[in-house]
Short mmCIF file of C-alpha atoms and ligand atoms in Angstrom, two decimals:
data_model
loop_
_atom_site.label_atom_id
_atom_site.label_comp_id
_atom_site.label_asym_id
_atom_site.label_seq_id
_atom_site.Cartn_x
_atom_site.Cartn_y
_atom_site.Cartn_z
CA GLU M 28 -29.35 7.63 -76.32
CA THR M 29 -32.28 6.18 -78.09
CA ILE M 30 -33.50 5.70 -81.59
CA THR M 31 -37.17 5.00 -82.67
CA VAL M 32 -38.07 1.66 -84.40
CA GLN M 33 -39.20 3.71 -87.45
CA GLU M 34 -35.91 5.66 -87.67
CA LEU M 35 -33.87 2.50 -87.19
CA ALA M 36 -35.69 0.87 -90.01
CA ASN M 37 -35.17 3.74 -92.11
CA ARG M 38 -31.43 4.03 -91.81
CA MET M 39 -31.02 0.28 -92.38
CA ALA M 40 -33.38 0.53 -95.34
CA GLU M 41 -35.61 -2.32 -93.94
CA ARG M 42 -39.25 -2.33 -93.30
CA GLY M 43 -40.55 -1.38 -89.92
CA THR M 44 -42.61 -4.43 -89.46
CA ASP M 45 -39.55 -6.58 -90.15
CA VAL M 46 -37.69 -4.58 -87.26
CA ILE M 47 -40.71 -5.03 -84.97
CA LYS M 48 -40.61 -8.71 -85.78
CA ALA M 49 -36.86 -8.95 -84.90
CA LEU M 50 -37.40 -7.20 -81.65
CA MET M 51 -40.26 -9.62 -80.94
CA ARG M 52 -37.83 -12.60 -81.44
CA MET M 53 -35.42 -10.90 -79.16
CA GLY M 54 -38.23 -10.65 -76.55
CA VAL M 55 -38.74 -6.76 -76.92
CA MET M 56 -42.25 -5.63 -77.63
CA ALA M 57 -42.14 -2.38 -79.47
CA THR M 58 -44.33 -0.27 -81.46
CA ILE M 59 -43.30 1.61 -84.73
CA ASN M 60 -42.71 4.97 -82.88
CA GLN M 61 -41.14 3.57 -79.64
CA PRO M 62 -37.60 4.40 -78.83
CA ILE M 63 -35.17 1.88 -78.23
CA ASP M 64 -31.68 2.12 -76.59
CA ALA M 65 -28.40 1.95 -78.52
CA ASP M 66 -27.45 -1.51 -77.32
CA THR M 67 -30.74 -2.97 -78.47
CA ALA M 68 -30.53 -1.30 -81.81
CA GLU M 69 -26.98 -2.80 -82.19
CA LEU M 70 -28.48 -6.17 -81.71
CA VAL M 71 -31.17 -5.58 -84.28
CA VAL M 72 -28.74 -4.09 -86.62
CA SER M 73 -26.54 -7.32 -86.52
CA GLU M 74 -29.55 -9.45 -86.92
CA PHE M 75 -30.29 -7.92 -90.19
CA GLY M 76 -26.66 -8.44 -91.11
CA HIS M 77 -25.80 -4.78 -91.25
CA ASN M 78 -22.89 -2.96 -89.63
CA MET M 79 -23.33 -0.25 -87.21
CA ARG M 80 -20.82 2.34 -86.10
CA ARG M 81 -21.15 4.48 -82.86
CA VAL M 82 -19.38 7.58 -83.96
CA ALA M 83 -19.65 8.76 -80.52
CA GLU M 84 -21.52 7.55 -77.36
CA SER M 85 -24.29 10.08 -78.14
CA ASP M 86 -24.63 9.26 -81.77
CA VAL M 87 -25.38 6.15 -83.98
CA GLU M 88 -24.57 5.91 -87.41
CA PHE M 89 -25.78 3.14 -89.70
CA SER M 90 -24.39 1.66 -92.84
CA ILE M 91 -27.18 0.46 -95.06
CA ARG M 92 -24.86 -2.03 -96.72
CA ARG M 93 -26.81 -5.30 -97.01
CA GLU M 94 -25.52 -8.74 -95.79
CA ALA M 95 -22.98 -10.49 -97.93
CA ASP M 96 -24.06 -12.77 -100.73
CA ALA M 97 -23.98 -16.57 -100.49
CA PRO M 98 -20.93 -17.74 -102.45
CA GLU M 99 -23.13 -19.86 -104.70
CA ALA M 100 -25.13 -16.64 -105.67
CA THR M 101 -22.00 -14.99 -107.03
CA GLN M 102 -20.36 -15.06 -110.47
CA PRO M 103 -16.88 -13.72 -111.58
CA ARG M 104 -16.90 -10.17 -112.38
CA PRO M 105 -14.35 -7.81 -114.06
CA PRO M 106 -11.59 -6.20 -112.26
CA VAL M 107 -11.48 -2.58 -111.39
CA VAL M 108 -8.17 -0.96 -111.85
CA THR M 109 -6.54 2.58 -111.00
CA ILE M 110 -3.49 3.74 -112.64
CA MET M 111 -0.88 5.42 -110.49
CA GLY M 112 2.51 6.79 -110.89
CA HIS M 113 4.67 9.93 -111.00
CA VAL M 114 3.72 12.84 -113.06
CA ASP M 115 4.64 12.70 -116.62
CA HIS M 116 5.54 8.78 -116.60
CA GLY M 117 2.45 8.24 -118.89
CA LYS M 118 -0.55 7.51 -116.76
CA THR M 119 -2.98 9.41 -119.07
CA SER M 120 -1.35 8.26 -122.21
CA LEU M 121 -1.57 4.54 -120.95
CA LEU M 122 -5.24 5.10 -120.20
CA ASP M 123 -5.88 6.43 -123.64
CA ALA M 124 -3.97 3.55 -125.22
CA LEU M 125 -5.66 0.87 -123.16
CA ARG M 126 -9.10 2.37 -124.07
CA LYS M 127 -8.28 2.10 -127.79
CA THR M 128 -7.81 -1.60 -127.35
CA ASP M 129 -11.59 -2.00 -126.76
CA VAL M 130 -13.06 -4.10 -129.55
CA ALA M 131 -16.37 -2.08 -129.32
CA ALA M 132 -14.60 1.31 -129.35
CA ARG M 133 -12.84 0.48 -132.45
CA GLU M 134 -16.11 -0.13 -134.43
CA ALA M 135 -17.66 2.98 -132.85
CA GLY M 136 -14.83 4.98 -134.64
CA GLY M 137 -13.17 6.47 -131.62
CA ILE M 138 -16.10 8.30 -130.18
CA THR M 139 -14.84 8.92 -126.55
CA GLN M 140 -17.14 9.92 -123.56
CA HIS M 141 -15.21 10.77 -120.38
CA ILE M 142 -17.46 9.74 -117.56
CA GLY M 143 -14.61 9.01 -115.02
CA ALA M 144 -14.30 5.43 -115.65
CA TYR M 145 -14.29 3.12 -118.82
CA GLN M 146 -14.66 -0.52 -119.70
CA VAL M 147 -12.42 -2.47 -122.03
CA ASN M 148 -13.80 -5.25 -123.96
CA LEU M 149 -11.19 -7.77 -124.87
CA PRO M 150 -11.19 -10.07 -128.02
CA SER M 151 -11.40 -12.96 -125.57
CA GLY M 152 -14.85 -11.57 -124.21
CA GLN M 153 -13.40 -10.63 -120.79
CA LYS M 154 -13.65 -7.10 -119.48
CA ILE M 155 -11.52 -4.63 -117.44
CA THR M 156 -12.85 -1.55 -115.90
CA PHE M 157 -10.52 1.51 -115.48
CA LEU M 158 -10.95 4.31 -113.29
CA ASP M 159 -10.21 7.52 -115.35
CA THR M 160 -8.82 9.76 -112.70
CA PRO M 161 -5.28 8.48 -112.37
CA GLY M 162 -3.21 9.04 -109.26
CA HIS M 163 -3.30 8.24 -105.73
CA GLU M 164 -4.99 11.51 -104.56
CA ALA M 165 -8.31 10.48 -106.15
CA PHE M 166 -7.80 6.84 -105.01
CA THR M 167 -7.14 7.70 -101.51
CA SER M 168 -9.75 10.46 -101.18
CA MET M 169 -12.32 8.11 -102.34
CA ARG M 170 -11.15 5.64 -99.79
CA ALA M 171 -11.49 8.20 -96.98
CA ARG M 172 -15.17 8.47 -97.97
CA GLY M 173 -15.41 4.79 -97.56
CA ALA M 174 -15.27 3.65 -101.22
CA ASN M 175 -12.94 0.79 -101.81
CA VAL M 176 -13.60 0.38 -105.41
CA THR M 177 -10.09 -0.43 -106.87
CA ASP M 178 -9.19 -4.04 -106.98
CA LEU M 179 -5.72 -3.64 -108.22
CA VAL M 180 -3.37 -0.81 -108.99
CA VAL M 181 -1.11 -0.42 -112.24
CA LEU M 182 1.88 1.51 -111.30
CA VAL M 183 3.42 3.25 -114.27
CA VAL M 184 7.15 3.89 -114.05
CA ALA M 185 8.88 5.63 -116.96
CA ALA M 186 11.83 3.57 -117.98
CA ASP M 187 13.92 6.51 -118.58
CA ASP M 188 13.28 8.12 -115.42
CA GLY M 189 12.95 5.37 -112.77
CA ILE M 190 11.25 5.64 -109.39
CA MET M 191 10.40 9.12 -108.25
CA ALA M 192 8.74 10.79 -105.24
CA GLN M 193 5.11 10.10 -106.55
CA THR M 194 6.05 6.48 -107.51
CA VAL M 195 6.84 5.95 -103.84
CA GLU M 196 3.76 7.79 -102.60
CA ALA M 197 1.66 5.56 -104.97
CA ILE M 198 3.18 2.43 -103.70
CA THR M 199 2.64 3.68 -100.14
CA HIS M 200 -1.03 4.55 -100.82
CA ALA M 201 -1.74 1.11 -102.54
CA LYS M 202 -0.06 -0.79 -99.90
CA ALA M 203 -2.15 0.98 -97.16
CA ALA M 204 -5.29 -0.10 -99.01
CA LYS M 205 -3.98 -3.67 -99.25
CA VAL M 206 -4.47 -3.47 -102.84
CA PRO M 207 -2.14 -5.53 -105.17
CA ILE M 208 0.20 -3.62 -107.43
CA ILE M 209 1.10 -4.60 -111.00
CA VAL M 210 4.03 -2.68 -112.47
CA ALA M 211 3.93 -1.19 -116.16
CA VAL M 212 7.41 -0.07 -117.00
CA ASN M 213 6.46 2.62 -119.67
CA LYS M 214 8.28 4.41 -122.51
CA ILE M 215 10.29 1.43 -123.39
CA ASP M 216 10.53 3.00 -126.93
CA LYS M 217 12.82 5.83 -125.68
CA PRO M 218 16.60 5.35 -126.35
CA GLY M 219 17.44 5.98 -122.70
CA ALA M 220 14.96 3.35 -121.57
CA ASN M 221 16.39 1.02 -118.91
CA PRO M 222 13.59 -1.41 -117.61
CA GLN M 223 16.10 -3.48 -115.50
CA ARG M 224 17.00 -0.53 -113.49
CA VAL M 225 13.48 0.06 -112.69
CA HIS M 226 13.10 -3.57 -111.50
CA GLN M 227 16.14 -3.13 -109.22
CA GLU M 228 14.89 0.05 -107.75
CA LEU M 229 11.53 -1.38 -106.98
CA LEU M 230 13.47 -3.89 -104.65
CA GLN M 231 14.01 -1.02 -102.12
CA HIS M 232 10.23 -0.61 -101.94
CA GLU M 233 9.74 -4.32 -101.45
CA LEU M 234 8.15 -4.89 -104.75
CA VAL M 235 9.93 -7.90 -106.10
CA VAL M 236 9.07 -8.46 -109.77
CA GLU M 237 8.87 -11.97 -111.41
CA ASP M 238 12.17 -11.39 -113.23
CA LEU M 239 13.89 -11.25 -109.84
CA GLY M 240 12.10 -14.10 -108.42
CA GLY M 241 9.32 -12.26 -106.78
CA ASP M 242 5.46 -12.37 -107.36
CA VAL M 243 5.02 -8.98 -108.50
CA LEU M 244 3.76 -8.98 -112.32
CA CYS M 245 5.55 -6.57 -114.37
CA VAL M 246 5.10 -5.74 -118.03
CA ASN M 247 7.37 -3.41 -120.22
CA VAL M 248 5.10 -1.24 -122.25
CA SER M 249 4.96 1.81 -124.54
CA ALA M 250 1.92 3.80 -124.32
CA LYS M 251 3.00 5.75 -127.24
CA GLU M 252 3.58 2.83 -129.69
CA GLY M 253 1.06 0.56 -128.13
CA THR M 254 3.51 -1.97 -127.29
CA ASN M 255 2.69 -4.89 -124.99
CA LEU M 256 -0.75 -3.52 -123.99
CA ASP M 257 -2.17 -7.06 -124.43
CA LYS M 258 0.47 -8.36 -122.18
CA LEU M 259 -0.43 -5.81 -119.67
CA GLU M 260 -4.13 -6.60 -119.87
CA GLU M 261 -3.21 -10.39 -119.55
CA ALA M 262 -1.33 -9.59 -116.23
CA ILE M 263 -4.41 -7.65 -115.05
CA LEU M 264 -6.77 -10.65 -115.67
CA LEU M 265 -4.19 -12.94 -114.13
CA GLN M 266 -4.03 -10.92 -110.89
CA ALA M 267 -7.79 -10.59 -110.91
CA GLU M 268 -8.16 -14.54 -111.19
CA ILE M 269 -5.78 -14.79 -108.15
CA LEU M 270 -7.99 -12.24 -106.23
CA ASP M 271 -11.16 -14.45 -107.24
CA LEU M 272 -13.32 -11.30 -107.73
CA LYS M 273 -17.01 -12.23 -107.76
CA ALA M 274 -20.37 -10.66 -107.11
CA ASN M 275 -24.06 -11.37 -107.31
CA ALA M 276 -25.60 -9.70 -110.20
CA ASP M 277 -29.31 -10.73 -109.26
CA ARG M 278 -30.11 -8.20 -106.43
CA GLN M 279 -30.73 -4.67 -105.87
CA ALA M 280 -27.74 -2.68 -107.05
CA GLU M 281 -24.99 -1.14 -104.77
CA GLY M 282 -21.95 0.77 -105.84
CA ALA M 283 -20.10 4.04 -105.48
CA ILE M 284 -20.03 7.47 -107.08
CA VAL M 285 -16.86 7.77 -109.03
CA GLU M 286 -17.81 11.37 -110.27
CA ALA M 287 -20.78 13.74 -110.18
CA LYS M 288 -21.70 17.17 -111.63
CA VAL M 289 -24.39 19.32 -112.70
CA GLU M 290 -24.78 19.79 -116.31
CA ARG M 291 -26.93 22.12 -118.36
CA GLY M 292 -30.07 20.56 -119.73
CA ARG M 293 -29.29 17.19 -117.93
CA GLY M 294 -29.50 18.19 -114.27
CA SER M 295 -27.34 16.23 -111.78
CA VAL M 296 -25.30 13.52 -113.29
CA ALA M 297 -23.35 10.92 -111.69
CA THR M 298 -21.11 8.21 -112.71
CA VAL M 299 -21.68 5.04 -110.61
CA LEU M 300 -19.35 1.98 -110.44
CA ILE M 301 -21.75 -0.86 -109.76
CA GLN M 302 -20.25 -3.22 -107.20
CA ARG M 303 -22.96 -5.68 -106.90
CA GLY M 304 -26.34 -6.30 -108.19
CA THR M 305 -28.07 -4.91 -111.37
CA LEU M 306 -28.98 -1.20 -111.72
CA LYS M 307 -32.06 -0.58 -114.05
CA VAL M 308 -33.99 2.39 -115.38
CA GLY M 309 -36.64 3.19 -112.92
CA ASP M 310 -34.75 1.87 -109.76
CA VAL M 311 -34.96 4.27 -106.69
CA PHE M 312 -31.72 4.99 -104.91
CA VAL M 313 -29.73 6.84 -102.33
CA ALA M 314 -26.34 8.26 -103.18
CA GLY M 315 -24.55 9.75 -100.23
CA ALA M 316 -26.89 12.38 -98.88
CA GLU M 317 -28.87 12.61 -102.03
CA TRP M 318 -31.56 10.38 -103.67
CA GLY M 319 -33.15 9.91 -107.10
CA ARG M 320 -34.88 7.66 -109.53
CA VAL M 321 -32.96 6.42 -112.58
CA ARG M 322 -34.45 8.23 -115.59
CA ALA M 323 -31.76 7.12 -117.90
CA LEU M 324 -28.68 5.02 -117.93
CA LEU M 325 -25.62 5.63 -120.32
CA ASP M 326 -22.47 3.55 -120.79
CA ASP M 327 -18.95 4.92 -121.32
CA LYS M 328 -19.63 5.13 -125.00
CA GLY M 329 -22.59 7.44 -124.45
CA ASN M 330 -25.02 4.61 -125.51
CA GLN M 331 -28.46 4.49 -123.57
CA ILE M 332 -28.70 1.23 -121.78
CA GLU M 333 -31.47 -0.43 -119.77
CA GLU M 334 -29.43 -2.04 -117.08
CA ALA M 335 -25.89 -2.28 -115.56
CA GLY M 336 -24.17 -5.08 -113.74
CA PRO M 337 -21.11 -5.62 -111.40
CA SER M 338 -17.92 -3.54 -112.27
CA ALA M 339 -19.73 -1.55 -114.98
CA PRO M 340 -19.35 2.08 -114.85
CA VAL M 341 -22.52 3.92 -115.84
CA GLU M 342 -23.82 7.37 -115.96
CA VAL M 343 -26.95 7.86 -114.13
CA LEU M 344 -29.61 10.62 -114.69
CA GLY M 345 -32.36 11.36 -112.29
CA LEU M 346 -30.78 12.50 -109.16
CA ASN M 347 -32.32 15.19 -106.98
CA GLY M 348 -29.02 16.63 -105.95
CA THR M 349 -25.20 16.13 -106.49
CA PRO M 350 -23.51 13.56 -104.32
CA GLN M 351 -19.69 13.40 -103.87
CA ALA M 352 -17.20 11.24 -105.41
CA GLY M 353 -16.67 8.20 -103.05
CA ASP M 354 -20.22 8.40 -101.77
CA GLU M 355 -22.13 4.91 -101.60
CA PHE M 356 -24.80 4.29 -104.10
CA ILE M 357 -27.53 1.96 -103.01
CA VAL M 358 -30.89 0.90 -104.50
CA VAL M 359 -33.87 1.04 -101.94
CA ASP M 360 -37.52 -0.13 -102.25
CA ASN M 361 -39.40 3.12 -102.55
CA GLU M 362 -39.13 6.82 -102.64
CA ASN M 363 -40.31 7.37 -99.03
CA GLN M 364 -37.37 5.35 -97.70
CA ALA M 365 -34.93 7.05 -100.03
CA ARG M 366 -36.22 10.50 -99.05
CA ASP M 367 -35.90 9.59 -95.37
CA ILE M 368 -32.32 8.21 -95.45
CA ALA M 369 -31.35 11.35 -97.62
CA GLU M 370 -32.82 13.69 -95.22
CA TYR M 371 -31.39 12.07 -92.21
CA ARG M 372 -27.91 12.22 -93.75
CA GLN M 373 -28.11 15.79 -94.79
CA ALA M 374 -29.23 16.61 -91.25
CA LYS M 375 -26.17 14.82 -90.26
CA LEU M 376 -23.84 16.69 -92.54
CA ARG M 377 -25.24 20.02 -91.24
CA GLN M 378 -24.49 18.85 -87.73
CA GLN M 379 -20.92 17.79 -88.61
CA THR M 380 -20.18 21.09 -90.45
CA ALA M 381 -21.32 22.87 -87.32
CA ALA M 382 -19.27 20.83 -84.92
CA THR M 383 -15.93 21.84 -86.20
CA SER M 384 -13.72 18.99 -85.12
CA GLY M 385 -14.44 15.67 -86.66
CA ARG M 386 -13.26 12.10 -86.09
CA GLY M 387 -9.72 11.02 -85.90
CA THR M 388 -8.66 12.71 -82.68
CA LEU M 389 -6.66 10.78 -80.57
CA GLU M 390 -9.28 9.99 -78.01
CA GLN M 391 -11.82 8.97 -80.73
CA MET M 392 -9.14 6.84 -82.44
CA PHE M 393 -8.54 5.20 -78.92
CA THR M 394 -12.19 4.32 -78.24
CA GLN M 395 -12.78 3.22 -81.76
CA LEU M 396 -9.92 0.92 -81.28
CA ALA M 397 -10.81 -0.09 -77.72
CA GLU M 398 -14.25 -1.34 -78.96
CA GLY M 399 -12.35 -4.23 -80.43
CA ALA M 400 -12.91 -3.76 -84.22
CA LYS M 401 -9.30 -3.24 -84.93
CA LYS M 402 -6.15 -4.38 -83.23
CA GLU M 403 -3.69 -2.54 -85.33
CA LEU M 404 -2.58 1.10 -84.77
CA SER M 405 -1.57 2.72 -88.14
CA VAL M 406 0.90 5.44 -88.03
CA ILE M 407 2.54 7.91 -90.53
CA ILE M 408 6.03 9.01 -89.33
CA LYS M 409 7.68 12.09 -90.68
CA SER M 410 10.89 13.60 -89.33
CA ASP M 411 13.77 15.88 -90.25
CA VAL M 412 16.40 13.08 -90.71
CA GLN M 413 16.10 9.45 -92.05
CA GLY M 414 17.92 8.31 -89.09
CA SER M 415 15.35 9.56 -86.62
CA THR M 416 12.52 8.07 -88.82
CA GLU M 417 14.04 4.66 -88.81
CA ALA M 418 14.83 4.90 -85.10
CA ILE M 419 11.06 5.77 -84.34
CA ARG M 420 9.89 2.96 -86.80
CA ALA M 421 12.11 0.27 -85.10
CA SER M 422 10.90 1.42 -81.56
CA LEU M 423 7.44 1.38 -82.64
CA GLU M 424 7.48 -1.97 -84.28
CA LYS M 425 9.05 -3.47 -81.35
CA LEU M 426 5.97 -2.67 -79.38
CA GLU M 427 3.95 -5.45 -81.08
CA ASN M 428 2.68 -8.36 -79.17
CA ASP M 429 0.07 -10.96 -79.46
CA GLU M 430 -2.90 -8.63 -79.50
CA VAL M 431 -1.78 -5.45 -81.05
CA ALA M 432 0.64 -4.24 -83.61
CA VAL M 433 1.91 -0.97 -85.01
CA ARG M 434 1.55 -0.54 -88.77
CA VAL M 435 3.73 2.03 -90.39
CA LEU M 436 2.03 2.97 -93.47
CA GLN M 437 4.49 5.76 -94.39
CA ALA M 438 8.05 6.71 -92.97
CA GLY M 439 9.77 9.55 -94.54
CA VAL M 440 11.73 12.69 -94.16
CA GLY M 441 10.25 16.23 -94.50
CA ALA M 442 6.96 18.19 -93.41
CA PHE M 443 3.70 16.53 -93.61
CA ASN M 444 2.02 17.05 -96.99
CA GLU M 445 -1.59 16.64 -98.38
CA SER M 446 -0.89 13.17 -99.36
CA ASP M 447 0.04 12.21 -95.83
CA VAL M 448 -3.09 13.78 -94.45
CA THR M 449 -5.50 12.05 -97.08
CA LEU M 450 -3.59 8.80 -96.16
CA ALA M 451 -4.13 9.29 -92.77
CA LYS M 452 -7.71 9.98 -92.94
CA ALA M 453 -8.38 7.00 -95.10
CA SER M 454 -6.53 4.64 -92.93
CA ASN M 455 -7.41 6.23 -89.55
CA ALA M 456 -3.66 6.47 -88.80
CA LEU M 457 -1.84 8.59 -86.27
CA MET M 458 0.55 11.18 -87.67
CA ILE M 459 3.89 11.49 -85.87
CA GLY M 460 6.01 14.45 -86.57
CA PHE M 461 9.44 14.47 -85.33
CA ASN M 462 11.26 17.87 -85.51
CA VAL M 463 8.91 18.68 -88.49
CA ARG M 464 5.63 20.50 -88.98
CA ALA M 465 2.97 20.45 -91.71
CA ASN M 466 3.03 22.48 -94.75
CA PRO M 467 0.25 25.01 -94.76
CA GLN M 468 -2.01 23.05 -97.26
CA ALA M 469 -1.55 19.92 -95.36
CA ARG M 470 -2.45 21.86 -92.05
CA ASP M 471 -5.67 23.31 -93.78
CA LEU M 472 -6.71 19.90 -94.91
CA ALA M 473 -6.15 18.28 -91.60
CA ARG M 474 -8.23 20.82 -89.87
CA ARG M 475 -11.02 20.47 -92.23
CA ASP M 476 -11.02 16.72 -92.04
CA GLY M 477 -10.36 16.46 -88.30
CA VAL M 478 -7.23 14.56 -88.58
CA GLU M 479 -4.81 15.01 -85.66
CA MET M 480 -1.05 15.37 -86.02
CA ARG M 481 1.22 15.03 -83.02
CA TYR M 482 4.59 16.78 -82.88
CA TYR M 483 7.58 15.47 -80.97
CA SER M 484 11.19 16.17 -80.29
CA ILE M 485 11.97 13.26 -78.03
CA ILE M 486 11.77 9.82 -79.28
CA TYR M 487 10.83 8.46 -75.84
CA ASN M 488 7.89 10.64 -75.73
CA VAL M 489 6.60 9.12 -79.18
CA VAL M 490 7.03 5.61 -77.81
CA ASP M 491 5.25 6.43 -74.54
CA ASP M 492 2.24 7.95 -76.24
CA VAL M 493 1.94 5.01 -78.52
CA LYS M 494 2.37 2.49 -75.68
CA ALA M 495 -0.50 4.24 -74.05
CA LEU M 496 -2.67 4.04 -77.24
CA LEU M 497 -1.76 0.39 -77.42
CA SER M 498 -2.70 -0.48 -74.02
CA GLY M 499 -6.15 0.76 -74.49
CA MET M 500 -6.34 -1.44 -77.62
CA LEU M 501 -5.56 -4.68 -75.44
CA SER M 502 -8.65 -6.70 -74.78
CA PRO M 503 -9.62 -6.96 -71.23
CA VAL M 504 -8.42 -10.18 -69.67
CA VAL M 505 -11.51 -12.24 -68.88
P1 GDP V 291 1.04 11.61 -116.92
O1 GDP V 291 1.31 12.78 -116.24
O2 GDP V 291 1.48 10.43 -115.98
O3 GDP V 291 -0.43 11.28 -117.20
O4 GDP V 291 1.82 11.46 -118.20
P2 GDP V 291 1.24 11.76 -119.76
O5 GDP V 291 0.44 10.57 -120.29
O6 GDP V 291 0.72 13.06 -119.87
O7 GDP V 291 2.70 11.63 -120.47
C1 GDP V 291 3.75 12.47 -120.28
C2 GDP V 291 4.55 12.61 -121.53
O8 GDP V 291 5.22 11.44 -121.87
C3 GDP V 291 3.66 12.99 -122.72
O9 GDP V 291 4.55 13.92 -123.48
C4 GDP V 291 3.56 11.77 -123.56
O10 GDP V 291 3.54 11.85 -124.87
C5 GDP V 291 4.84 11.07 -123.06
N1 GDP V 291 4.55 9.76 -123.20
C6 GDP V 291 3.83 8.85 -122.44
N2 GDP V 291 3.86 7.51 -122.79
C7 GDP V 291 5.03 7.52 -123.55
C8 GDP V 291 5.73 6.31 -124.13
O11 GDP V 291 5.43 5.13 -123.95
N3 GDP V 291 6.85 6.45 -124.93
C9 GDP V 291 7.24 7.93 -125.15
N4 GDP V 291 8.28 8.14 -125.99
N5 GDP V 291 6.62 8.93 -124.46
C10 GDP V 291 5.55 8.74 -123.96
#
């Protein structure tokens, strides 16, 4: 399989002449329209500090993320937070209450724009960005599209209700993404509130709060009465400091689409969360399979602004189409380049829809793992009884050795549901069903996303299959 120098340059968003120069340094003399093979392309790609994925042997996909910034070029940036928790535990109320703690919002007299994310300016001058779509579904489906925008999760647990099914799901999803959790025990104003019980219950999910000698930050709040919101914000900033969040503001912007829609009179409008660089009016960009030129930028209060830096959520006008939530957003040098990349991706999307099954089948997972990128096999286990689930978990975890490990993302009882499928897709996990099936919604979703579910009724067979997978993951002995 080959790719021309020009196409390679386009997909990397680099200049053709620079690619030719890089090839020359490698001893390959090529012209702009000359085809080069995938191995050579890979060398060039790494030369430019990009990543390359071979989706299949016959296909080459490029990520146009640029190289990492030198540490000295980066400055601290505000944390980006997603709120998760069980339905009715107060996610929306908490988001609204936190929003009101913004010093600027108070002056503006409570005009609220809902653009999918907002930023709170604290009296100290520090900022926190909140994603406005609470819950793990949005979080994980963004992750499935490659967007890891959340730095930390605030897990809301109602003090009068305790840990419920979706609380557990939220914990699972946050852990799978390796995103730290801060607990907000909400509704402490209620007569039946029992925060201590919540702390105890969290232990069962390996979240040990500070009160009990652990390192999970936990704050008791009331979204309704506005109690301890400042303490929650302090905890978020403390966690952010531990994470040492930094970005280079002085470069072309990169980010992720948080939300996108078509609006009468405004055309396609997208909310972009800037992850690094500074986005300016007039910049040309690619967003997923769409492109555009920034005609106007608006902040979360509806103000027109000239530019937006790291961790800022900003509404972008000037798109030629509507991208999807989770798509990457990246500024490029000129319109030709933007158009080329967008056209390439659109063609790609058409191809993918034409070929029904996608990534994630066992063979593909196997090859991907064998290529050496990852030495960890993620699994989701569902069975009819807790005993079987635990037996399977224990047998699989025992397979661990120096080179490979099984990571159990989720182990539960009952049919596969949609949350399991999105998690599997986002984490490229193997779904193991023992004496259970998938519910119809989950089955449809899995079919659409090309996620493979495997069903078993004998534990020995589960272990055997996973063993086979793992042996494929072992590096060849040199
Ligand atoms: P969500 O489903 O998690 O987004 O929950 P909501 O924010 O919609 O809240 C569910 C219900 O709990 C609503 O009736 C809220 O008014 C109520 N609620 C939320 N936070 C508090 C709180 O701190 N105290 C009390 N008493 N009620 C609350």
